C-alpha positions as a Markdown table, in Angstrom:
| # | Residue | x | y | z |
|---|---|---|---|---|
| 1 | Met | 12.3 | -84.4 | 202.4 |
| 2 | Ala | 12.8 | -80.8 | 202.5 |
| 3 | Leu | 13.2 | -78.8 | 199.4 |
| 4 | Thr | 16.7 | -77.6 | 200.8 |
| 5 | His | 18.1 | -81.2 | 199.9 |
| 6 | Ala | 16.4 | -81.4 | 196.5 |
| 7 | Ile | 18.0 | -78.0 | 196.0 |
| 8 | Leu | 21.5 | -79.3 | 197.2 |
| 9 | Val | 21.1 | -82.3 | 194.7 |
| 10 | Ala | 20.7 | -80.2 | 191.9 |
| 11 | Leu | 23.2 | -77.7 | 192.7 |
| 12 | Ser | 25.8 | -80.5 | 193.4 |
| 13 | Glu | 25.3 | -81.6 | 189.7 |
| 14 | Gln | 25.7 | -78.1 | 188.5 |
| 15 | Ser | 25.9 | -74.8 | 189.9 |
| 16 | Gly | 23.8 | -72.1 | 188.7 |
| 17 | Ser | 21.7 | -68.7 | 189.2 |
| 18 | Gly | 18.2 | -69.1 | 190.7 |
| 19 | Tyr | 16.5 | -69.0 | 187.4 |
| 20 | Glu | 18.9 | -71.7 | 186.0 |
| 21 | Leu | 18.1 | -73.8 | 188.8 |
| 22 | Ala | 14.4 | -73.5 | 188.6 |
| 23 | Arg | 14.4 | -74.4 | 184.7 |
| 24 | Arg | 16.7 | -77.3 | 185.6 |
| 25 | Phe | 14.6 | -78.5 | 188.3 |
| 26 | Asp | 11.4 | -78.5 | 186.4 |
| 27 | Arg | 13.1 | -81.2 | 184.1 |
| 28 | Ser | 14.6 | -83.4 | 186.5 |
| 29 | Ile | 14.0 | -83.3 | 190.3 |
| 30 | Gly | 10.5 | -81.6 | 189.5 |
| 31 | Phe | 9.3 | -85.1 | 188.4 |
| 32 | Phe | 9.2 | -86.2 | 192.1 |
| 33 | Trp | 9.5 | -83.0 | 194.0 |
| 34 | His | 7.3 | -80.0 | 192.9 |
| 35 | Ala | 8.3 | -76.5 | 193.7 |
| 36 | Thr | 7.4 | -73.0 | 192.4 |
| 37 | His | 10.1 | -70.6 | 191.3 |
| 38 | Gln | 9.3 | -68.5 | 194.3 |
| 39 | Gln | 9.8 | -71.3 | 196.8 |
| 40 | Ile | 13.2 | -72.2 | 195.0 |
| 41 | Tyr | 14.4 | -68.6 | 195.6 |
| 42 | Arg | 13.2 | -68.3 | 199.1 |
| 43 | Val | 15.0 | -71.3 | 200.0 |
| 44 | Leu | 18.2 | -70.2 | 198.3 |
| 45 | Gly | 17.9 | -67.2 | 200.7 |
| 46 | Arg | 17.9 | -69.2 | 203.7 |
| 47 | Met | 20.7 | -71.8 | 202.3 |
| 48 | Asp | 22.8 | -68.7 | 201.8 |
| 49 | Ala | 22.0 | -67.3 | 205.2 |
| 50 | Asp | 22.8 | -70.9 | 206.8 |
| 51 | Gly | 26.1 | -71.2 | 204.9 |
| 52 | Trp | 24.9 | -74.2 | 202.8 |
| 53 | Val | 25.7 | -72.3 | 199.4 |
| 54 | Asp | 28.2 | -70.0 | 198.3 |
| 55 | Val | 27.0 | -67.0 | 196.1 |
| 56 | Glu | 29.0 | -65.3 | 193.3 |
| 57 | Leu | 27.8 | -62.2 | 191.9 |
| 58 | Val | 28.3 | -62.1 | 188.2 |
| 59 | Pro | 28.0 | -58.6 | 186.8 |
| 60 | Gln | 25.4 | -58.0 | 183.8 |
| 61 | Thr | 25.1 | -55.2 | 181.5 |
| 62 | Gly | 22.0 | -53.1 | 181.8 |
| 63 | Arg | 20.3 | -55.7 | 184.4 |
| 64 | Pro | 21.1 | -56.6 | 188.2 |
| 65 | Asp | 24.0 | -58.6 | 188.9 |
| 66 | Lys | 23.5 | -62.3 | 188.6 |
| 67 | Lys | 23.6 | -64.5 | 191.7 |
| 68 | Val | 25.4 | -67.9 | 191.0 |
| 69 | Tyr | 24.9 | -70.4 | 193.6 |
| 70 | Ala | 27.2 | -73.5 | 194.3 |
| 71 | Val | 27.2 | -76.0 | 197.2 |
| 72 | Ser | 29.5 | -74.9 | 200.2 |
| 73 | Ala | 31.6 | -77.3 | 202.1 |
| 74 | Glu | 28.9 | -76.8 | 204.7 |
| 75 | Gly | 26.2 | -77.9 | 202.2 |
| 76 | His | 28.1 | -81.0 | 201.2 |
| 77 | Arg | 28.2 | -82.2 | 204.8 |
| 78 | Val | 24.5 | -81.5 | 205.4 |
| 79 | Leu | 23.9 | -83.3 | 202.1 |
| 80 | Ala | 26.2 | -86.3 | 203.0 |
| 81 | Asp | 24.5 | -86.3 | 206.2 |
| 82 | Trp | 20.7 | -86.4 | 204.8 |
| 83 | Leu | 21.8 | -89.1 | 202.1 |
| 84 | Ala | 23.0 | -91.4 | 205.1 |
| 85 | Thr | 19.6 | -91.0 | 207.0 |
| 86 | Pro | 17.1 | -93.6 | 206.5 |
| 87 | Thr | 14.0 | -92.4 | 204.9 |
| 88 | Pro | 10.6 | -93.4 | 206.6 |
| 89 | Met | 8.3 | -95.1 | 204.3 |
| 90 | Glu | 5.7 | -92.6 | 202.5 |
| 91 | Pro | 2.1 | -93.0 | 202.8 |
| 92 | Leu | 0.7 | -94.2 | 199.2 |
| 93 | Arg | -1.9 | -91.9 | 197.9 |
| 94 | Ser | -3.0 | -92.6 | 194.5 |
| 95 | Glu | -5.8 | -90.7 | 192.7 |
| 96 | Leu | -5.3 | -93.2 | 189.8 |
| 97 | Ser | -5.7 | -96.2 | 192.0 |
| 98 | Val | -8.8 | -94.9 | 193.3 |
| 99 | Lys | -10.3 | -94.2 | 190.0 |
| 100 | Met | -9.3 | -98.0 | 189.0 |
| 101 | Arg | -10.8 | -99.4 | 192.1 |
| 102 | Gly | -14.1 | -97.4 | 191.3 |
| 103 | Ala | -14.1 | -97.9 | 187.3 |
| 104 | Ser | -17.2 | -100.5 | 187.6 |
| 105 | Tyr | -19.1 | -97.4 | 188.8 |
| 106 | Gly | -18.5 | -95.3 | 185.8 |
| 107 | Asp | -17.5 | -95.4 | 182.3 |
| 108 | Gly | -15.1 | -98.2 | 182.2 |
| 109 | Ala | -13.6 | -97.4 | 178.7 |
| 110 | Ala | -13.0 | -93.8 | 180.0 |
| 111 | Val | -11.1 | -95.0 | 183.1 |
| 112 | Arg | -9.1 | -97.1 | 180.6 |
| 113 | Asp | -8.2 | -94.1 | 178.6 |
| 114 | Val | -7.1 | -92.3 | 181.8 |
| 115 | Val | -5.1 | -95.4 | 182.9 |
| 116 | Gly | -3.6 | -95.6 | 179.1 |
| 117 | Gln | -2.7 | -91.7 | 179.4 |
| 118 | Ser | -1.0 | -92.4 | 182.8 |
| 119 | Leu | 1.1 | -95.2 | 181.3 |
| 120 | Ala | 2.2 | -93.1 | 178.4 |
| 121 | Glu | 3.5 | -90.3 | 181.2 |
| 122 | His | 5.1 | -92.8 | 183.2 |
| 123 | Glu | 6.8 | -94.4 | 180.1 |
| 124 | Ala | 8.1 | -91.0 | 179.0 |
| 125 | Arg | 9.3 | -90.5 | 182.6 |
| 126 | Leu | 11.0 | -93.7 | 182.6 |
| 127 | Ala | 13.0 | -92.8 | 179.1 |
| 128 | His | 14.0 | -89.6 | 180.9 |
| 129 | Tyr | 15.5 | -91.3 | 183.8 |
| 130 | Arg | 17.3 | -93.7 | 181.5 |
| 131 | Gln | 18.7 | -90.9 | 179.7 |
| 132 | Leu | 19.9 | -89.1 | 182.6 |
| 133 | Glu | 21.4 | -92.5 | 184.0 |
| 134 | Arg | 23.1 | -92.9 | 180.5 |
| 135 | Arg | 24.6 | -89.4 | 181.1 |
| 136 | Asp | 25.6 | -89.8 | 184.5 |
| 137 | His | 27.4 | -93.0 | 184.1 |
């Protein structure tokens, strides 16, 4: 997946400035696709040049004009095409799985603690996804 597609999804949910998008991204899509604020701004510039987003300049007092991005008709077409394209299976790489496999070579109790922390993080993420599902349906 290209970052462009993740941004198109986020902007389809709600238009916003690069700053607003980066903050929202961290709380939603960022759970499974990480991007720095600089990467998001860079990709937004390319998406603007390619006609995938529309940009509205919003005047601000004492600050530069704010750019508010929204998905353009071309961006919606690109997103729809990408959504309909089969996704190849991703290779599984899990540091946690390797730790579990090697637990007998170290401190088993410490590895169990690491697994417990991971479980708690996954449960928190699942709760967040369920909250998003309730909001969106």
